[in-house]
Amino acid sequence: MAEEKVRVLGPVEVASDSKERVAYELMNQIANFEMDGQGEARKTPRYWLSLYRKCHKAVHGYTLDLILQDN
């Protein structure tokens, strides 16, 4: 598998009230709730990206049916 390189040419800032930040915080809250009493659970990158995508859809006003779709 070829290694891809990513370059960021300027500063990256996520405003505390941006939809992306809200989605990130929601993702953390859900993950913490799912791990309640289980300690530090190991999650896959697929888990985190899928959860963030669902949270991102939620803060952008998608319906629950659309949020829960895997595509």
PDB file of N, CA and C in Angstrom:
ATOM      1  N   MET A   1       0.839  -1.171   0.000  1.00  0.00           N
ATOM      2  CA  MET A   1       0.000   0.000   0.000  1.00  0.00           C
ATOM      3  C   MET A   1       0.886   1.237   0.000  1.00  0.00           C
ATOM      4  N   ALA A   2       0.637   2.132  -0.914  1.00  0.00           N
ATOM      5  CA  ALA A   2       1.423   3.357  -1.014  1.00  0.00           C
ATOM      6  C   ALA A   2       1.105   4.277   0.158  1.00  0.00           C
ATOM      7  N   GLU A   3       2.143   4.913   0.639  1.00  0.00           N
ATOM      8  CA  GLU A   3       1.963   5.840   1.744  1.00  0.00           C
ATOM      9  C   GLU A   3       1.584   7.210   1.194  1.00  0.00           C
ATOM     10  N   GLU A   4       0.504   7.774   1.735  1.00  0.00           N
ATOM     11  CA  GLU A   4       0.076   9.102   1.301  1.00  0.00           C
ATOM     12  C   GLU A   4       0.590  10.134   2.288  1.00  0.00           C
ATOM     13  N   LYS A   5       1.012  11.259   1.750  1.00  0.00           N
ATOM     14  CA  LYS A   5       1.487  12.340   2.600  1.00  0.00           C
ATOM     15  C   LYS A   5       0.472  13.470   2.563  1.00  0.00           C
ATOM     16  N   VAL A   6       0.249  14.053   3.711  1.00  0.00           N
ATOM     17  CA  VAL A   6      -0.678  15.167   3.831  1.00  0.00           C
ATOM     18  C   VAL A   6       0.110  16.363   4.332  1.00  0.00           C
ATOM     19  N   ARG A   7      -0.083  17.501   3.676  1.00  0.00           N
ATOM     20  CA  ARG A   7       0.580  18.731   4.103  1.00  0.00           C
ATOM     21  C   ARG A   7      -0.473  19.771   4.422  1.00  0.00           C
ATOM     22  N   VAL A   8      -0.257  20.485   5.487  1.00  0.00           N
ATOM     23  CA  VAL A   8      -1.118  21.597   5.863  1.00  0.00           C
ATOM     24  C   VAL A   8      -0.285  22.848   5.677  1.00  0.00           C
ATOM     25  N   LEU A   9      -0.765  23.758   4.843  1.00  0.00           N
ATOM     26  CA  LEU A   9       0.030  24.927   4.483  1.00  0.00           C
ATOM     27  C   LEU A   9      -0.223  26.138   5.369  1.00  0.00           C
ATOM     28  N   GLY A  10      -1.185  26.049   6.232  1.00  0.00           N
ATOM     29  CA  GLY A  10      -1.473  27.173   7.107  1.00  0.00           C
ATOM     30  C   GLY A  10      -1.950  26.671   8.455  1.00  0.00           C
ATOM     31  N   PRO A  11      -2.207  27.592   9.351  1.00  0.00           N
ATOM     32  CA  PRO A  11      -2.674  27.174  10.672  1.00  0.00           C
ATOM     33  C   PRO A  11      -4.065  26.549  10.586  1.00  0.00           C
ATOM     34  N   VAL A  12      -4.285  25.555  11.430  1.00  0.00           N
ATOM     35  CA  VAL A  12      -5.586  24.900  11.500  1.00  0.00           C
ATOM     36  C   VAL A  12      -6.234  25.318  12.806  1.00  0.00           C
ATOM     37  N   GLU A  13      -7.405  25.887  12.706  1.00  0.00           N
ATOM     38  CA  GLU A  13      -8.135  26.300  13.891  1.00  0.00           C
ATOM     39  C   GLU A  13      -9.549  25.766  13.793  1.00  0.00           C
ATOM     40  N   VAL A  14     -10.044  25.269  14.897  1.00  0.00           N
ATOM     41  CA  VAL A  14     -11.434  24.835  14.963  1.00  0.00           C
ATOM     42  C   VAL A  14     -12.091  25.703  16.018  1.00  0.00           C
ATOM     43  N   ALA A  15     -12.977  26.573  15.577  1.00  0.00           N
ATOM     44  CA  ALA A  15     -13.645  27.480  16.501  1.00  0.00           C
ATOM     45  C   ALA A  15     -14.455  26.677  17.510  1.00  0.00           C
ATOM     46  N   SER A  16     -14.491  27.162  18.738  1.00  0.00           N
ATOM     47  CA  SER A  16     -15.179  26.422  19.797  1.00  0.00           C
ATOM     48  C   SER A  16     -16.674  26.295  19.548  1.00  0.00           C
ATOM     49  N   ASP A  17     -17.222  27.150  18.691  1.00  0.00           N
ATOM     50  CA  ASP A  17     -18.660  27.075  18.415  1.00  0.00           C
ATOM     51  C   ASP A  17     -18.955  26.607  16.986  1.00  0.00           C
ATOM     52  N   SER A  18     -17.954  26.041  16.313  1.00  0.00           N
ATOM     53  CA  SER A  18     -18.181  25.557  14.951  1.00  0.00           C
ATOM     54  C   SER A  18     -18.945  24.238  14.988  1.00  0.00           C
ATOM     55  N   LYS A  19     -19.613  23.915  13.899  1.00  0.00           N
ATOM     56  CA  LYS A  19     -20.349  22.653  13.821  1.00  0.00           C
ATOM     57  C   LYS A  19     -19.400  21.470  13.936  1.00  0.00           C
ATOM     58  N   GLU A  20     -18.204  21.624  13.388  1.00  0.00           N
ATOM     59  CA  GLU A  20     -17.229  20.545  13.464  1.00  0.00           C
ATOM     60  C   GLU A  20     -16.802  20.293  14.907  1.00  0.00           C
ATOM     61  N   ARG A  21     -16.624  21.364  15.673  1.00  0.00           N
ATOM     62  CA  ARG A  21     -16.246  21.223  17.087  1.00  0.00           C
ATOM     63  C   ARG A  21     -17.385  20.596  17.878  1.00  0.00           C
ATOM     64  N   VAL A  22     -18.615  21.013  17.591  1.00  0.00           N
ATOM     65  CA  VAL A  22     -19.778  20.436  18.268  1.00  0.00           C
ATOM     66  C   VAL A  22     -19.877  18.948  17.951  1.00  0.00           C
ATOM     67  N   ALA A  23     -19.655  18.576  16.683  1.00  0.00           N
ATOM     68  CA  ALA A  23     -19.688  17.165  16.291  1.00  0.00           C
ATOM     69  C   ALA A  23     -18.600  16.388  17.030  1.00  0.00           C
ATOM     70  N   TYR A  24     -17.419  16.966  17.161  1.00  0.00           N
ATOM     71  CA  TYR A  24     -16.312  16.313  17.863  1.00  0.00           C
ATOM     72  C   TYR A  24     -16.652  16.089  19.340  1.00  0.00           C
ATOM     73  N   GLU A  25     -17.211  17.108  19.974  1.00  0.00           N
ATOM     74  CA  GLU A  25     -17.579  16.985  21.383  1.00  0.00           C
ATOM     75  C   GLU A  25     -18.697  15.962  21.569  1.00  0.00           C
ATOM     76  N   LEU A  26     -19.666  15.950  20.654  1.00  0.00           N
ATOM     77  CA  LEU A  26     -20.743  14.962  20.703  1.00  0.00           C
ATOM     78  C   LEU A  26     -20.171  13.555  20.568  1.00  0.00           C
ATOM     79  N   MET A  27     -19.239  13.378  19.645  1.00  0.00           N
ATOM     80  CA  MET A  27     -18.588  12.082  19.456  1.00  0.00           C
ATOM     81  C   MET A  27     -17.923  11.622  20.756  1.00  0.00           C
ATOM     82  N   ASN A  28     -17.216  12.519  21.422  1.00  0.00           N
ATOM     83  CA  ASN A  28     -16.558  12.171  22.686  1.00  0.00           C
ATOM     84  C   ASN A  28     -17.565  11.795  23.762  1.00  0.00           C
ATOM     85  N   GLN A  29     -18.674  12.532  23.828  1.00  0.00           N
ATOM     86  CA  GLN A  29     -19.705  12.221  24.820  1.00  0.00           C
ATOM     87  C   GLN A  29     -20.303  10.839  24.582  1.00  0.00           C
ATOM     88  N   ILE A  30     -20.602  10.525  23.331  1.00  0.00           N
ATOM     89  CA  ILE A  30     -21.171   9.218  22.999  1.00  0.00           C
ATOM     90  C   ILE A  30     -20.171   8.113  23.314  1.00  0.00           C
ATOM     91  N   ALA A  31     -18.924   8.304  22.925  1.00  0.00           N
ATOM     92  CA  ALA A  31     -17.898   7.290  23.184  1.00  0.00           C
ATOM     93  C   ALA A  31     -17.717   7.070  24.682  1.00  0.00           C
ATOM     94  N   ASN A  32     -17.722   8.141  25.461  1.00  0.00           N
ATOM     95  CA  ASN A  32     -17.594   8.011  26.916  1.00  0.00           C
ATOM     96  C   ASN A  32     -18.781   7.265  27.504  1.00  0.00           C
ATOM     97  N   PHE A  33     -19.972   7.545  27.001  1.00  0.00           N
ATOM     98  CA  PHE A  33     -21.171   6.855  27.465  1.00  0.00           C
ATOM     99  C   PHE A  33     -21.095   5.367  27.136  1.00  0.00           C
ATOM    100  N   GLU A  34     -20.635   5.041  25.930  1.00  0.00           N
ATOM    101  CA  GLU A  34     -20.523   3.642  25.520  1.00  0.00           C
ATOM    102  C   GLU A  34     -19.497   2.881  26.350  1.00  0.00           C
ATOM    103  N   MET A  35     -18.480   3.567  26.845  1.00  0.00           N
ATOM    104  CA  MET A  35     -17.420   2.919  27.624  1.00  0.00           C
ATOM    105  C   MET A  35     -17.709   2.968  29.121  1.00  0.00           C
ATOM    106  N   ASP A  36     -18.855   3.488  29.526  1.00  0.00           N
ATOM    107  CA  ASP A  36     -19.202   3.673  30.932  1.00  0.00           C
ATOM    108  C   ASP A  36     -18.896   2.421  31.759  1.00  0.00           C
ATOM    109  N   GLY A  37     -17.980   2.558  32.688  1.00  0.00           N
ATOM    110  CA  GLY A  37     -17.627   1.465  33.574  1.00  0.00           C
ATOM    111  C   GLY A  37     -16.710   0.416  32.965  1.00  0.00           C
ATOM    112  N   GLN A  38     -16.330   0.572  31.711  1.00  0.00           N
ATOM    113  CA  GLN A  38     -15.494  -0.429  31.063  1.00  0.00           C
ATOM    114  C   GLN A  38     -14.035   0.005  30.958  1.00  0.00           C
ATOM    115  N   GLY A  39     -13.720   1.158  31.492  1.00  0.00           N
ATOM    116  CA  GLY A  39     -12.348   1.646  31.378  1.00  0.00           C
ATOM    117  C   GLY A  39     -12.045   2.101  29.964  1.00  0.00           C
ATOM    118  N   GLU A  40     -10.786   2.109  29.645  1.00  0.00           N
ATOM    119  CA  GLU A  40     -10.343   2.576  28.327  1.00  0.00           C
ATOM    120  C   GLU A  40     -10.544   1.479  27.291  1.00  0.00           C
ATOM    121  N   ALA A  41     -11.604   1.577  26.531  1.00  0.00           N
ATOM    122  CA  ALA A  41     -11.882   0.591  25.484  1.00  0.00           C
ATOM    123  C   ALA A  41     -11.083   0.944  24.230  1.00  0.00           C
ATOM    124  N   ARG A  42     -10.575  -0.064  23.555  1.00  0.00           N
ATOM    125  CA  ARG A  42      -9.832   0.166  22.309  1.00  0.00           C
ATOM    126  C   ARG A  42     -10.823   0.179  21.161  1.00  0.00           C
ATOM    127  N   LYS A  43     -10.877   1.263  20.453  1.00  0.00           N
ATOM    128  CA  LYS A  43     -11.768   1.405  19.304  1.00  0.00           C
ATOM    129  C   LYS A  43     -10.922   1.503  18.046  1.00  0.00           C
ATOM    130  N   THR A  44     -11.478   1.037  16.948  1.00  0.00           N
ATOM    131  CA  THR A  44     -10.771   1.069  15.669  1.00  0.00           C
ATOM    132  C   THR A  44     -10.929   2.438  15.023  1.00  0.00           C
ATOM    133  N   PRO A  45     -10.055   2.781  14.081  1.00  0.00           N
ATOM    134  CA  PRO A  45     -10.229   4.026  13.336  1.00  0.00           C
ATOM    135  C   PRO A  45     -11.596   4.072  12.639  1.00  0.00           C
ATOM    136  N   ARG A  46     -12.054   2.937  12.144  1.00  0.00           N
ATOM    137  CA  ARG A  46     -13.369   2.887  11.493  1.00  0.00           C
ATOM    138  C   ARG A  46     -14.471   3.317  12.467  1.00  0.00           C
ATOM    139  N   TYR A  47     -14.376   2.870  13.719  1.00  0.00           N
ATOM    140  CA  TYR A  47     -15.354   3.254  14.740  1.00  0.00           C
ATOM    141  C   TYR A  47     -15.380   4.774  14.907  1.00  0.00           C
ATOM    142  N   TRP A  48     -14.191   5.362  15.109  1.00  0.00           N
ATOM    143  CA  TRP A  48     -14.120   6.803  15.371  1.00  0.00           C
ATOM    144  C   TRP A  48     -14.596   7.621  14.175  1.00  0.00           C
ATOM    145  N   LEU A  49     -14.188   7.224  12.979  1.00  0.00           N
ATOM    146  CA  LEU A  49     -14.592   7.980  11.793  1.00  0.00           C
ATOM    147  C   LEU A  49     -16.085   7.843  11.528  1.00  0.00           C
ATOM    148  N   SER A  50     -16.614   6.658  11.736  1.00  0.00           N
ATOM    149  CA  SER A  50     -18.048   6.440  11.547  1.00  0.00           C
ATOM    150  C   SER A  50     -18.852   7.237  12.572  1.00  0.00           C
ATOM    151  N   LEU A  51     -18.406   7.211  13.819  1.00  0.00           N
ATOM    152  CA  LEU A  51     -19.099   7.959  14.864  1.00  0.00           C
ATOM    153  C   LEU A  51     -19.025   9.455  14.595  1.00  0.00           C
ATOM    154  N   TYR A  52     -17.854   9.953  14.208  1.00  0.00           N
ATOM    155  CA  TYR A  52     -17.738  11.386  13.906  1.00  0.00           C
ATOM    156  C   TYR A  52     -18.645  11.760  12.742  1.00  0.00           C
ATOM    157  N   ARG A  53     -18.684  10.929  11.718  1.00  0.00           N
ATOM    158  CA  ARG A  53     -19.532  11.224  10.559  1.00  0.00           C
ATOM    159  C   ARG A  53     -20.998  11.329  10.972  1.00  0.00           C
ATOM    160  N   LYS A  54     -21.447  10.432  11.835  1.00  0.00           N
ATOM    161  CA  LYS A  54     -22.832  10.478  12.313  1.00  0.00           C
ATOM    162  C   LYS A  54     -23.075  11.745  13.130  1.00  0.00           C
ATOM    163  N   CYS A  55     -22.125  12.113  13.964  1.00  0.00           N
ATOM    164  CA  CYS A  55     -22.255  13.338  14.756  1.00  0.00           C
ATOM    165  C   CYS A  55     -22.247  14.566  13.854  1.00  0.00           C
ATOM    166  N   HIS A  56     -21.420  14.540  12.829  1.00  0.00           N
ATOM    167  CA  HIS A  56     -21.353  15.645  11.871  1.00  0.00           C
ATOM    168  C   HIS A  56     -22.699  15.804  11.162  1.00  0.00           C
ATOM    169  N   LYS A  57     -23.311  14.685  10.774  1.00  0.00           N
ATOM    170  CA  LYS A  57     -24.637  14.734  10.150  1.00  0.00           C
ATOM    171  C   LYS A  57     -25.657  15.326  11.119  1.00  0.00           C
ATOM    172  N   ALA A  58     -25.571  14.934  12.392  1.00  0.00           N
ATOM    173  CA  ALA A  58     -26.529  15.413  13.391  1.00  0.00           C
ATOM    174  C   ALA A  58     -26.477  16.927  13.535  1.00  0.00           C
ATOM    175  N   VAL A  59     -25.276  17.487  13.625  1.00  0.00           N
ATOM    176  CA  VAL A  59     -25.175  18.934  13.816  1.00  0.00           C
ATOM    177  C   VAL A  59     -25.511  19.711  12.553  1.00  0.00           C
ATOM    178  N   HIS A  60     -25.585  19.019  11.427  1.00  0.00           N
ATOM    179  CA  HIS A  60     -25.983  19.663  10.177  1.00  0.00           C
ATOM    180  C   HIS A  60     -27.465  19.467   9.880  1.00  0.00           C
ATOM    181  N   GLY A  61     -28.214  18.907  10.838  1.00  0.00           N
ATOM    182  CA  GLY A  61     -29.660  18.846  10.721  1.00  0.00           C
ATOM    183  C   GLY A  61     -30.239  17.647   9.995  1.00  0.00           C
ATOM    184  N   TYR A  62     -29.448  16.610   9.776  1.00  0.00           N
ATOM    185  CA  TYR A  62     -29.972  15.409   9.127  1.00  0.00           C
ATOM    186  C   TYR A  62     -31.000  14.743  10.036  1.00  0.00           C
ATOM    187  N   THR A  63     -31.952  14.035   9.438  1.00  0.00           N
ATOM    188  CA  THR A  63     -32.920  13.278  10.219  1.00  0.00           C
ATOM    189  C   THR A  63     -32.238  12.062  10.828  1.00  0.00           C
ATOM    190  N   LEU A  64     -32.859  11.494  11.846  1.00  0.00           N
ATOM    191  CA  LEU A  64     -32.284  10.328  12.506  1.00  0.00           C
ATOM    192  C   LEU A  64     -32.095   9.173  11.533  1.00  0.00           C
ATOM    193  N   ASP A  65     -33.067   8.955  10.647  1.00  0.00           N
ATOM    194  CA  ASP A  65     -32.940   7.875   9.661  1.00  0.00           C
ATOM    195  C   ASP A  65     -31.704   8.062   8.790  1.00  0.00           C
ATOM    196  N   LEU A  66     -31.452   9.288   8.351  1.00  0.00           N
ATOM    197  CA  LEU A  66     -30.275   9.555   7.518  1.00  0.00           C
ATOM    198  C   LEU A  66     -28.979   9.460   8.321  1.00  0.00           C
ATOM    199  N   ILE A  67     -29.025   9.869   9.574  1.00  0.00           N
ATOM    200  CA  ILE A  67     -27.831   9.791  10.421  1.00  0.00           C
ATOM    201  C   ILE A  67     -27.405   8.345  10.611  1.00  0.00           C
ATOM    202  N   LEU A  68     -28.364   7.466  10.786  1.00  0.00           N
ATOM    203  CA  LEU A  68     -28.057   6.066  11.084  1.00  0.00           C
ATOM    204  C   LEU A  68     -27.714   5.235   9.860  1.00  0.00           C
ATOM    205  N   GLN A  69     -27.887   5.797   8.672  1.00  0.00           N
ATOM    206  CA  GLN A  69     -27.486   5.074   7.460  1.00  0.00           C
ATOM    207  C   GLN A  69     -25.967   4.981   7.417  1.00  0.00           C
ATOM    208  N   ASP A  70     -25.467   3.873   6.911  1.00  0.00           N
ATOM    209  CA  ASP A  70     -24.015   3.671   6.866  1.00  0.00           C
ATOM    210  C   ASP A  70     -23.334   4.351   5.691  1.00  0.00           C
ATOM    211  N   ASN A  71     -24.062   4.861   4.747  1.00  0.00           N
ATOM    212  CA  ASN A  71     -23.414   5.473   3.582  1.00  0.00           C
ATOM    213  C   ASN A  71     -23.328   6.962   3.704  1.00  0.00           C
TER     214      ASN A  71
END
